[in-house]
Amino acid sequence: DKTREELETWFAGLIHEYVKWAEYLYRHTLRRDESLRELEFPYAYRAGQKELAVSVYRVLARKRNLFIQAPTGIGKTLSVVYPSLKSMGNGNGEKLFYLTAKTITRSVAENCFALLRERGMLFTTVTITAKEKLCPLEKTECNPDACPYAKGHFDRVNDAVFDIIHEQQGITREIILDYADRYRVCPFEFCLDISSWADGIICDYNYVFDPNARLKRYFAEGNQGDYLLLVDEAHNLVSRAREMYSAELKKEDLLTVKRLVKQKAPRLEKNLEKCSQVMLGMKRECETWQLLSDVTSLAAAAMAVFSDMETFLEDFPEFEGRDTVLDFYFGLRDFLNVYELLDDHYRIYAENVGVTSFKVRLFCVDPSANLSLCMSQGNSTILFSATMLPIRYYKTLLSGNEDDYAVYADSPFEEEKRLLMVATDVSSRYSRRSESEYRKVAEYIREVVLSKSGNYMIFFPSYQYMEQVEYAVEDMDFPADLLVQGQGMKEQERQEFLEEFEKPRDHSLAAFCVMGGVFSEGIDLKKERLIGAVIVGTGLPMVCVEQEVLRGYFEEKEEAGFDFAYQYPGMNKVLQAAGRVIRTTEDEGIILLLDDRFLKKEYLELFPREWEHFQMVNRKNVGQCLSDFWESRGR
């Protein structure tokens, strides 16, 4: 038993701890809001920037969503972040989420907040990084026996959080690792705890939209919050969301797991066999691929396997191949979760892949219903990108609401600093691919690199195509250094690739890249570092089962199957690649589109406003056209 005095002392200690945090929150919020109300825009507004900022502010006040198509170089990040902060300062929004698709764009956001702090802003941001990238151990094992950071983590984490939020405002991965090491706490859990006290969170789309990775403390079922969601490079969210809300089951995985659990769990083994038999029946009926109207029998068999697996994994904490079984368990969980979501936005298909592989995929063709449910958990969502054309396509697939606001920001750049050309005598169509066509492309590239010494990026529809043009280039007298993107490049190799653009040369550099790859978006090569891009082909995705399922779905729904499955995503890749050239008001350069399909009406309609004037060229006159442009710039 405790005496009254002992209980009073204990209770007073408890309340003291609580008051410490409550006081911090109260004071910090007052100071933050005051600093945001007084915050000035850090530069003179560029053309179009102020209108953009005003649009964002108005939409946030109305608690609506906004789609922004704004060309590269207008300063999109700042034009979206600044009015969002002003809105928060005036009482609209308690937390801001800045969502990105790639690690590279996270630093853009971090720099933007850092810039505003230099202007007197008080606003804490934390960048959330994947657990694997934060874990200090060789192999991520989250149990106190295996990890010294997990052991006693909860005894130390409160002090660590309290100190970091008092000492730091822009909390990046490096800062988190430093404090986590100092306090011996798990960096990932520490990072999530910091987010509860931060004003802004910079993170991947997954943490808001992915049912398996979303931050439960903010977005658990039905949670509502005073949140502002800013979605950067939002064109990427279409394919990313399809991935998040889809799932598949492979027959060969069932057999692998069956072998691994053999003689350990007879009932589980039997259920795996049953499930495998259901799939075998489906496989027999499927030649290459087919749409399925229903997979109830497969889901029932999978459910039986799943319930047995939970017990099995508890009973057998150690055995050969446990990681493989665990991966399968999570994959099966996803399959059953997605099965619960099935509705008219999904298509189910079975596919024979090669001789041995067979899979059933629950494919979320149109993720708008799932995404808008997540968006409705906050006040407003601002989706922005340099390439959101046609806007109706993105509204249909991202929010499903035609009435959402949309803004088209005009380009701030002088048109005469850029030369846009479309070639009339070359095509990358499958039916036209041949030695002579590759040779034509090589001749165009040669003319471009000869016209003015500098760095150029050449974007190809695939690695195969790129290789063929590389052979054609090697057969001619080519006046430039050649740099070629490799398949599956590591972080270090990508870095080295980009460093080539920094080196001084007395002749040109031609960097061969794949459209839609790592070098075709999110890369910032300013001024002399890049003076031109050649884009081969219209960027159409490869014809495959998934694209054909998309096409069929949109034929039924929108009567525009080819556009939705192939043309719009393809044009997006073209615009992203072209966007590498002009990044600042000082930049000047050329863009050459190598495919006569660009001159067809349906493609011309997808050109952004700033592409209104272009020159049609062929192999005979392109050299003259280029030298005229560079001469005029020299004057």
Coordinates of N, CA, C and O in Angstrom, one line a residue, residues 171-334:
I171 N 14.7 19.1 -39.1 CA 15.2 17.9 -38.6 C 15.3 16.9 -39.7 O 14.4 16.3 -40.2
T172 N 16.6 16.7 -40.2 CA 16.8 15.8 -41.4 C 17.3 14.4 -40.9 O 17.5 14.2 -39.7
R173 N 17.5 13.5 -41.8 CA 17.9 12.2 -41.5 C 19.2 12.2 -40.7 O 19.4 11.5 -39.7
E174 N 20.2 13.0 -41.1 CA 21.5 13.1 -40.4 C 21.4 13.5 -39.0 O 22.0 12.9 -38.1
I175 N 20.5 14.5 -38.8 CA 20.3 15.0 -37.4 C 19.6 13.9 -36.5 O 20.0 13.7 -35.4
I176 N 18.7 13.2 -37.1 CA 18.0 12.2 -36.4 C 19.0 11.1 -36.0 O 19.0 10.6 -34.8
L177 N 19.9 10.7 -36.9 CA 20.8 9.6 -36.6 C 21.8 10.1 -35.5 O 22.2 9.3 -34.6
D178 N 22.2 11.3 -35.6 CA 23.1 11.9 -34.6 C 22.5 11.8 -33.2 O 23.1 11.3 -32.2
Y179 N 21.2 12.3 -33.0 CA 20.6 12.3 -31.7 C 20.3 10.9 -31.3 O 20.4 10.5 -30.1
A180 N 19.8 10.0 -32.2 CA 19.5 8.6 -31.9 C 20.7 7.9 -31.3 O 20.6 7.1 -30.4
D181 N 21.9 8.2 -31.9 CA 23.1 7.6 -31.4 C 23.5 8.1 -30.0 O 23.8 7.3 -29.1
R182 N 23.3 9.4 -29.8 CA 23.6 10.0 -28.5 C 22.7 9.5 -27.4 O 23.2 9.3 -26.3
Y183 N 21.4 9.3 -27.7 CA 20.5 8.8 -26.6 C 20.2 7.3 -26.7 O 19.4 6.8 -25.9
R184 N 20.9 6.6 -27.6 CA 20.7 5.2 -27.8 C 19.2 4.8 -27.9 O 18.6 4.1 -27.1
V185 N 18.5 5.4 -28.9 CA 17.1 5.1 -29.2 C 17.0 4.6 -30.7 O 17.9 4.9 -31.5
C186 N 15.9 3.9 -31.0 CA 15.7 3.4 -32.3 C 15.4 4.6 -33.2 O 14.4 5.4 -33.0
P187 N 16.2 4.9 -34.2 CA 16.1 6.1 -35.0 C 14.7 6.2 -35.7 O 14.2 7.3 -35.8
F188 N 14.2 5.1 -36.2 CA 12.9 5.2 -36.9 C 11.7 5.5 -36.0 O 10.9 6.4 -36.2
E189 N 11.7 4.8 -34.8 CA 10.6 5.1 -33.9 C 10.7 6.5 -33.3 O 9.8 7.3 -33.1
F190 N 12.0 6.9 -33.1 CA 12.3 8.3 -32.6 C 11.8 9.3 -33.6 O 11.1 10.3 -33.2
C191 N 12.0 9.0 -34.9 CA 11.6 9.9 -36.0 C 10.1 10.1 -36.0 O 9.6 11.2 -36.1
L192 N 9.4 9.0 -35.8 CA 7.9 9.0 -35.8 C 7.4 9.8 -34.6 O 6.4 10.6 -34.7
D193 N 8.1 9.7 -33.4 CA 7.7 10.4 -32.2 C 7.9 11.9 -32.4 O 7.1 12.7 -31.9
I194 N 9.0 12.3 -33.1 CA 9.3 13.7 -33.3 C 8.2 14.3 -34.1 O 7.7 15.4 -33.9
S195 N 7.6 13.5 -35.1 CA 6.6 14.0 -36.0 C 5.4 14.5 -35.3 O 4.7 15.4 -35.7
S196 N 5.1 13.9 -34.1 CA 3.9 14.3 -33.3 C 4.1 15.7 -32.9 O 3.1 16.4 -32.6
W197 N 5.3 16.2 -32.7 CA 5.6 17.5 -32.2 C 6.0 18.5 -33.2 O 6.2 19.7 -33.0
A198 N 6.2 18.0 -34.5 CA 6.7 18.9 -35.5 C 5.5 19.6 -36.2 O 4.4 19.1 -36.2
D199 N 5.8 20.7 -36.8 CA 4.7 21.5 -37.5 C 4.5 20.9 -38.9 O 3.5 21.0 -39.5
G200 N 5.6 20.5 -39.5 CA 5.6 20.0 -40.9 C 6.3 18.6 -41.0 O 7.3 18.4 -40.3
I201 N 5.8 17.8 -41.9 CA 6.4 16.4 -42.1 C 6.7 16.3 -43.6 O 5.8 16.5 -44.4
I202 N 8.0 16.0 -43.9 CA 8.4 15.8 -45.3 C 8.5 14.3 -45.4 O 9.3 13.7 -44.7
C203 N 7.8 13.7 -46.3 CA 7.9 12.2 -46.4 C 7.4 11.7 -47.8 O 6.9 12.5 -48.6
D204 N 7.6 10.4 -48.0 CA 7.1 9.8 -49.2 C 5.6 9.7 -49.2 O 4.9 9.6 -48.2
Y205 N 5.0 9.6 -50.4 CA 3.5 9.4 -50.6 C 3.0 8.3 -49.7 O 1.9 8.3 -49.1
N206 N 3.8 7.2 -49.5 CA 3.4 6.0 -48.8 C 2.8 6.3 -47.4 O 1.9 5.7 -47.0
Y207 N 3.5 7.3 -46.7 CA 3.1 7.5 -45.3 C 1.7 8.1 -45.2 O 1.2 8.2 -44.0
V208 N 1.1 8.6 -46.3 CA -0.2 9.1 -46.2 C -1.2 8.2 -46.9 O -2.3 8.0 -46.5
F209 N -0.8 7.7 -48.1 CA -1.8 7.0 -48.9 C -1.7 5.4 -48.9 O -2.7 4.8 -49.2
D210 N -0.6 4.9 -48.6 CA -0.4 3.4 -48.6 C -1.1 2.7 -47.4 O -0.7 3.0 -46.3
P211 N -2.1 1.9 -47.6 CA -2.7 1.2 -46.5 C -1.8 0.5 -45.6 O -2.0 0.3 -44.4
N212 N -0.6 0.0 -46.1 CA 0.3 -0.8 -45.3 C 1.3 0.1 -44.6 O 2.0 -0.3 -43.7
A213 N 1.5 1.3 -45.1 CA 2.6 2.1 -44.5 C 2.1 3.5 -43.9 O 2.9 4.2 -43.4
R214 N 0.8 3.8 -44.1 CA 0.4 5.1 -43.7 C 0.6 5.3 -42.2 O 0.6 4.3 -41.4
L215 N 0.8 6.5 -41.8 CA 1.1 6.8 -40.4 C -0.2 6.7 -39.6 O -1.0 7.5 -39.6
K216 N -0.3 5.6 -38.8 CA -1.5 5.3 -38.1 C -1.9 6.4 -37.1 O -3.1 6.7 -36.9
R217 N -0.9 7.1 -36.5 CA -1.2 8.1 -35.6 C -2.0 9.3 -36.2 O -2.6 10.1 -35.5
Y218 N -1.9 9.5 -37.5 CA -2.6 10.5 -38.2 C -3.8 10.0 -39.1 O -4.8 10.6 -39.2
F219 N -3.5 8.8 -39.7 CA -4.4 8.4 -40.8 C -5.0 7.0 -40.5 O -5.4 6.3 -41.4
A220 N -5.1 6.6 -39.2 CA -5.8 5.3 -39.0 C -7.3 5.5 -39.4 O -7.7 6.6 -39.6
E221 N -8.0 4.4 -39.6 CA -9.4 4.4 -40.1 C -10.2 5.5 -39.5 O -10.3 5.7 -38.3
G222 N -10.7 6.3 -40.4 CA -11.7 7.4 -40.0 C -11.1 8.6 -39.2 O -11.8 9.5 -38.9
N223 N -9.8 8.6 -39.0 CA -9.2 9.8 -38.3 C -9.3 11.0 -39.2 O -9.2 11.0 -40.3
Q224 N -9.7 12.1 -38.5 CA -9.8 13.4 -39.2 C -8.7 14.3 -38.6 O -8.5 14.2 -37.4
G225 N -8.1 15.2 -39.3 CA -7.1 16.1 -38.7 C -7.1 17.4 -39.5 O -7.5 17.5 -40.6
D226 N -6.5 18.4 -38.8 CA -6.4 19.7 -39.4 C -5.1 19.7 -40.2 O -4.2 20.4 -39.9
Y227 N -5.1 18.9 -41.3 CA -3.9 18.7 -42.1 C -4.0 19.4 -43.4 O -5.0 19.4 -44.1
L228 N -2.8 19.9 -43.9 CA -2.7 20.4 -45.3 C -1.7 19.4 -46.0 O -0.6 19.2 -45.5
L229 N -2.2 18.9 -47.1 CA -1.4 17.9 -47.8 C -0.9 18.6 -49.1 O -1.7 19.0 -49.9
L230 N 0.5 18.6 -49.3 CA 1.1 19.2 -50.5 C 1.7 18.0 -51.2 O 2.7 17.4 -50.7
V231 N 1.2 17.7 -52.4 CA 1.7 16.6 -53.2 C 2.6 17.0 -54.3 O 2.1 17.6 -55.3
D232 N 3.9 16.8 -54.2 CA 4.9 17.3 -55.2 C 5.0 16.3 -56.3 O 4.8 15.1 -56.1
E233 N 5.4 16.7 -57.5 CA 5.5 15.8 -58.7 C 4.3 14.8 -58.7 O 4.4 13.6 -58.9
A234 N 3.1 15.4 -58.6 CA 1.9 14.6 -58.4 C 1.6 13.7 -59.6 O 0.8 12.8 -59.4
H235 N 2.2 13.9 -60.8 CA 1.9 13.0 -61.9 C 2.4 11.6 -61.5 O 1.9 10.6 -62.1
N236 N 3.4 11.5 -60.6 CA 3.9 10.2 -60.2 C 2.9 9.4 -59.4 O 3.0 8.2 -59.2
L237 N 1.9 10.1 -58.8 CA 1.0 9.4 -57.9 C 0.0 8.4 -58.6 O -0.4 7.5 -57.9
V238 N -0.2 8.6 -59.9 CA -1.1 7.7 -60.6 C -0.5 6.3 -60.5 O -1.2 5.3 -60.0
S239 N 0.7 6.1 -61.0 CA 1.3 4.7 -61.0 C 1.6 4.2 -59.6 O 1.4 3.0 -59.3
R240 N 2.1 5.1 -58.7 CA 2.4 4.7 -57.4 C 1.1 4.3 -56.6 O 1.1 3.3 -55.9
A241 N 0.0 5.0 -56.8 CA -1.2 4.6 -56.1 C -1.8 3.3 -56.7 O -2.3 2.4 -55.9
R242 N -1.7 3.0 -58.0 CA -2.1 1.8 -58.5 C -1.4 0.6 -57.8 O -2.0 -0.4 -57.5
E243 N -0.1 0.8 -57.6 CA 0.8 -0.2 -57.0 C 0.3 -0.4 -55.5 O 0.2 -1.5 -55.1
M244 N 0.0 0.7 -54.8 CA -0.3 0.6 -53.4 C -1.6 -0.2 -53.2 O -1.8 -0.9 -52.2
Y245 N -2.6 0.0 -54.1 CA -3.9 -0.6 -53.9 C -4.1 -1.9 -54.7 O -5.2 -2.3 -54.8
S246 N -3.1 -2.4 -55.3 CA -3.2 -3.7 -56.0 C -2.4 -4.7 -55.3 O -1.6 -4.5 -54.4
A247 N -2.7 -6.0 -55.6 CA -2.0 -7.1 -55.0 C -2.1 -8.3 -55.9 O -2.9 -8.4 -56.8
E248 N -1.1 -9.3 -55.7 CA -1.2 -10.5 -56.6 C -0.7 -11.7 -55.8 O 0.0 -11.6 -54.8
L249 N -1.1 -12.8 -56.3 CA -0.8 -14.1 -55.7 C -0.1 -15.0 -56.8 O -0.7 -15.1 -57.9
K250 N 1.1 -15.5 -56.5 CA 1.7 -16.4 -57.5 C 1.7 -17.8 -57.1 O 2.0 -18.1 -55.9
K251 N 1.4 -18.7 -58.1 CA 1.3 -20.1 -57.8 C 2.6 -20.7 -57.3 O 2.7 -21.4 -56.3
E252 N 3.7 -20.2 -57.9 CA 5.0 -20.8 -57.5 C 5.4 -20.4 -56.1 O 6.1 -21.2 -55.4
D253 N 4.9 -19.3 -55.6 CA 5.2 -18.9 -54.2 C 4.5 -19.9 -53.2 O 5.1 -20.2 -52.2
L254 N 3.3 -20.3 -53.5 CA 2.6 -21.3 -52.7 C 3.4 -22.6 -52.6 O 3.6 -23.1 -51.5
L255 N 4.0 -23.0 -53.7 CA 4.7 -24.3 -53.7 C 6.1 -24.1 -52.9 O 6.5 -25.0 -52.2
T256 N 6.7 -23.0 -53.0 CA 7.9 -22.7 -52.3 C 7.7 -22.8 -50.8 O 8.4 -23.5 -50.0
V257 N 6.6 -22.1 -50.3 CA 6.3 -22.1 -48.9 C 5.9 -23.5 -48.4 O 6.3 -23.9 -47.3
K258 N 5.2 -24.2 -49.3 CA 4.7 -25.5 -48.9 C 6.0 -26.4 -48.6 O 6.0 -27.2 -47.7
R259 N 7.0 -26.3 -49.5 CA 8.3 -27.0 -49.3 C 8.9 -26.6 -47.9 O 9.4 -27.5 -47.2
L260 N 8.9 -25.3 -47.6 CA 9.6 -24.9 -46.4 C 8.9 -25.3 -45.1 O 9.5 -25.4 -44.1
V261 N 7.6 -25.4 -45.2 CA 6.8 -25.8 -43.9 C 6.6 -27.3 -43.8 O 6.0 -27.8 -42.8
K262 N 7.1 -28.0 -44.8 CA 6.8 -29.5 -44.8 C 7.2 -30.1 -43.5 O 8.2 -29.8 -42.9
Q263 N 6.3 -31.0 -43.0 CA 6.5 -31.8 -41.8 C 6.5 -31.0 -40.5 O 6.5 -31.5 -39.4
K264 N 6.4 -29.6 -40.6 CA 6.3 -28.8 -39.4 C 4.9 -28.6 -39.1 O 4.5 -28.5 -37.9
A265 N 4.0 -28.3 -40.1 CA 2.6 -28.0 -39.9 C 1.7 -28.6 -40.9 O 1.5 -28.1 -42.0
P266 N 1.3 -29.9 -40.6 CA 0.5 -30.6 -41.6 C -0.7 -29.9 -42.1 O -1.0 -29.9 -43.3
R267 N -1.4 -29.2 -41.2 CA -2.7 -28.5 -41.6 C -2.4 -27.4 -42.6 O -3.1 -27.2 -43.6
L268 N -1.3 -26.6 -42.3 CA -0.9 -25.5 -43.1 C -0.5 -26.0 -44.5 O -0.9 -25.5 -45.5
E269 N 0.2 -27.1 -44.5 CA 0.7 -27.8 -45.7 C -0.5 -28.2 -46.6 O -0.6 -27.9 -47.8
K270 N -1.5 -28.7 -45.9 CA -2.7 -29.2 -46.6 C -3.5 -28.0 -47.2 O -3.9 -28.0 -48.4
N271 N -3.6 -26.9 -46.5 CA -4.3 -25.7 -47.0 C -3.5 -25.0 -48.1 O -4.1 -24.5 -49.1
L272 N -2.2 -25.1 -48.0 CA -1.4 -24.5 -49.2 C -1.6 -25.4 -50.4 O -1.7 -24.8 -51.5
E273 N -1.7 -26.7 -50.2 CA -2.0 -27.6 -51.4 C -3.3 -27.2 -52.0 O -3.5 -27.2 -53.2
K274 N -4.4 -27.0 -51.1 CA -5.7 -26.7 -51.6 C -5.7 -25.4 -52.4 O -6.3 -25.3 -53.5
C275 N -5.0 -24.4 -51.9 CA -4.9 -23.1 -52.5 C -4.2 -23.3 -53.9 O -4.6 -22.7 -54.9
S276 N -3.2 -24.1 -53.9 CA -2.4 -24.3 -55.1 C -3.3 -25.0 -56.2 O -3.2 -24.7 -57.4
Q277 N -4.1 -25.9 -55.7 CA -5.0 -26.7 -56.6 C -6.1 -25.7 -57.3 O -6.4 -25.8 -58.5
V278 N -6.6 -24.8 -56.5 CA -7.5 -23.7 -57.0 C -6.8 -23.0 -58.1 O -7.4 -22.8 -59.2
M279 N -5.6 -22.6 -57.9 CA -4.8 -21.8 -58.9 C -4.5 -22.7 -60.1 O -4.5 -22.2 -61.2
L280 N -4.3 -23.9 -59.9 CA -4.0 -24.8 -61.0 C -5.2 -24.9 -61.9 O -5.0 -24.9 -63.2
G281 N -6.4 -25.0 -61.3 CA -7.6 -25.0 -62.1 C -7.7 -23.7 -63.0 O -8.1 -23.8 -64.2
M282 N -7.4 -22.6 -62.4 CA -7.4 -21.3 -63.1 C -6.4 -21.3 -64.2 O -6.7 -20.8 -65.3
K283 N -5.2 -21.8 -63.9 CA -4.1 -21.8 -64.9 C -4.5 -22.6 -66.2 O -4.2 -22.2 -67.3
R284 N -5.2 -23.8 -65.9 CA -5.6 -24.6 -67.1 C -6.6 -23.9 -68.0 O -6.6 -24.2 -69.2
E285 N -7.3 -23.0 -67.5 CA -8.3 -22.3 -68.3 C -7.7 -21.0 -69.0 O -8.4 -20.4 -69.8
C286 N -6.5 -20.7 -68.6 CA -5.9 -19.4 -69.1 C -4.8 -19.7 -70.1 O -3.8 -20.3 -69.7
E287 N -5.0 -19.2 -71.3 CA -3.9 -19.4 -72.3 C -2.7 -18.5 -72.0 O -1.7 -18.9 -71.5
T288 N -2.9 -17.2 -72.3 CA -1.8 -16.2 -72.0 C -2.3 -15.4 -70.8 O -1.6 -15.4 -69.8
W289 N -3.4 -14.7 -71.0 CA -4.0 -14.0 -69.8 C -5.5 -13.9 -70.1 O -6.0 -14.0 -71.2
Q290 N -6.2 -13.6 -69.0 CA -7.6 -13.4 -69.1 C -8.2 -12.6 -68.0 O -7.7 -12.7 -66.8
L291 N -9.3 -11.9 -68.2 CA -9.9 -11.1 -67.2 C -10.8 -12.1 -66.4 O -11.4 -13.0 -67.0
L292 N -10.9 -11.9 -65.1 CA -11.8 -12.8 -64.3 C -12.8 -11.9 -63.6 O -12.6 -10.8 -63.2
S293 N -14.1 -12.5 -63.5 CA -15.1 -11.6 -62.9 C -15.1 -11.8 -61.4 O -15.7 -11.0 -60.7
D294 N -14.5 -12.9 -60.9 CA -14.7 -13.2 -59.5 C -13.6 -14.2 -59.1 O -13.2 -15.1 -59.8
V295 N -13.0 -14.0 -57.8 CA -12.0 -14.9 -57.3 C -12.4 -15.4 -55.9 O -11.5 -15.5 -55.1
T296 N -13.7 -15.6 -55.7 CA -14.1 -16.0 -54.3 C -13.5 -17.2 -53.8 O -13.0 -17.3 -52.7
S297 N -13.4 -18.3 -54.7 CA -12.9 -19.6 -54.3 C -11.4 -19.4 -53.9 O -10.9 -20.0 -52.9
L298 N -10.7 -18.6 -54.7 CA -9.2 -18.4 -54.4 C -9.1 -17.6 -53.0 O -8.2 -18.0 -52.2
A299 N -9.9 -16.6 -52.8 CA -9.8 -15.8 -51.6 C -10.1 -16.7 -50.4 O -9.5 -16.6 -49.4
A300 N -11.1 -17.6 -50.5 CA -11.5 -18.5 -49.4 C -10.3 -19.4 -49.1 O -10.0 -19.6 -47.9
A301 N -9.7 -20.0 -50.1 CA -8.5 -20.9 -49.9 C -7.4 -20.1 -49.3 O -6.7 -20.6 -48.4
A302 N -7.2 -18.9 -49.7 CA -6.1 -18.0 -49.2 C -6.3 -17.7 -47.8 O -5.4 -17.6 -47.0
M303 N -7.6 -17.4 -47.4 CA -7.9 -17.1 -46.0 C -7.6 -18.2 -45.1 O -7.1 -18.0 -44.0
A304 N -7.9 -19.4 -45.5 CA -7.5 -20.6 -44.7 C -6.0 -20.7 -44.5 O -5.6 -21.0 -43.3
V305 N -5.3 -20.5 -45.5 CA -3.8 -20.5 -45.4 C -3.3 -19.4 -44.4 O -2.5 -19.6 -43.5
F306 N -3.9 -18.2 -44.6 CA -3.5 -17.1 -43.8 C -3.7 -17.3 -42.3 O -2.8 -17.0 -41.5
S307 N -4.9 -17.8 -41.9 CA -5.1 -18.0 -40.5 C -4.2 -19.1 -39.9 O -3.8 -18.9 -38.7
D308 N -3.8 -20.1 -40.6 CA -2.9 -21.1 -40.2 C -1.5 -20.5 -40.0 O -0.7 -20.9 -39.2
M309 N -1.1 -19.6 -40.9 CA 0.2 -19.1 -41.0 C 0.6 -18.3 -39.7 O 1.7 -18.3 -39.2
E310 N -0.4 -17.5 -39.2 CA -0.2 -16.7 -38.0 C 0.3 -17.6 -36.8 O 1.3 -17.3 -36.2
T311 N -0.5 -18.7 -36.6 CA -0.1 -19.6 -35.6 C 1.3 -20.2 -35.9 O 2.1 -20.3 -35.0
F312 N 1.5 -20.7 -37.1 CA 2.8 -21.3 -37.5 C 4.0 -20.4 -37.2 O 5.0 -20.8 -36.6
L313 N 3.9 -19.1 -37.6 CA 5.0 -18.2 -37.4 C 5.3 -18.0 -35.9 O 6.4 -17.7 -35.5
E314 N 4.2 -18.0 -35.1 CA 4.4 -17.9 -33.6 C 5.1 -19.2 -33.0 O 6.0 -19.1 -32.2
D315 N 4.7 -20.3 -33.5 CA 5.2 -21.6 -33.0 C 6.6 -21.9 -33.5 O 7.4 -22.6 -32.8
F316 N 7.0 -21.3 -34.6 CA 8.4 -21.6 -35.2 C 9.1 -20.3 -35.4 O 9.2 -19.8 -36.5
P317 N 9.7 -19.7 -34.3 CA 10.4 -18.4 -34.4 C 11.7 -18.5 -35.2 O 12.2 -17.6 -35.8
E318 N 12.3 -19.8 -35.3 CA 13.6 -19.9 -36.0 C 13.5 -21.2 -37.0 O 13.1 -22.2 -36.5
F319 N 13.7 -21.0 -38.2 CA 13.9 -22.2 -39.1 C 14.5 -21.7 -40.4 O 14.4 -20.5 -40.8
E320 N 15.1 -22.6 -41.2 CA 15.7 -22.3 -42.5 C 14.6 -21.7 -43.4 O 13.6 -22.4 -43.6
G321 N 14.8 -20.6 -44.0 CA 13.8 -20.0 -45.0 C 12.7 -19.2 -44.3 O 11.7 -18.9 -45.0
R322 N 12.8 -18.9 -43.0 CA 11.7 -18.2 -42.4 C 11.4 -16.8 -43.0 O 10.3 -16.4 -43.1
D323 N 12.5 -16.1 -43.5 CA 12.3 -14.8 -44.2 C 11.4 -14.9 -45.4 O 10.6 -14.1 -45.7
T324 N 11.6 -16.0 -46.2 CA 10.8 -16.2 -47.4 C 9.4 -16.5 -47.0 O 8.5 -15.9 -47.6
V325 N 9.1 -17.2 -45.9 CA 7.8 -17.5 -45.5 C 7.1 -16.2 -45.0 O 5.9 -16.0 -45.2
L326 N 7.9 -15.4 -44.3 CA 7.4 -14.2 -43.7 C 7.0 -13.2 -44.9 O 5.9 -12.6 -44.8
D327 N 7.8 -13.1 -45.9 CA 7.5 -12.3 -47.1 C 6.2 -12.7 -47.7 O 5.4 -11.9 -48.1
F328 N 6.1 -14.1 -47.8 CA 4.8 -14.6 -48.4 C 3.6 -14.3 -47.6 O 2.6 -13.9 -48.0
Y329 N 3.8 -14.4 -46.2 CA 2.7 -14.0 -45.3 C 2.2 -12.6 -45.5 O 1.0 -12.3 -45.6
F330 N 3.2 -11.7 -45.6 CA 2.8 -10.3 -45.8 C 2.1 -10.0 -47.2 O 1.2 -9.3 -47.3
G331 N 2.6 -10.7 -48.2 CA 2.0 -10.7 -49.5 C 0.6 -11.2 -49.5 O -0.3 -10.6 -50.1
L332 N 0.4 -12.3 -48.8 CA -0.9 -12.9 -48.7 C -1.9 -11.9 -47.9 O -3.1 -11.8 -48.3
R333 N -1.4 -11.3 -46.9 CA -2.2 -10.3 -46.1 C -2.6 -9.2 -47.0 O -3.8 -8.8 -47.1
D334 N -1.7 -8.7 -47.9 CA -2.0 -7.6 -48.8 C -3.1 -8.1 -49.8 O -4.1 -7.4 -50.1

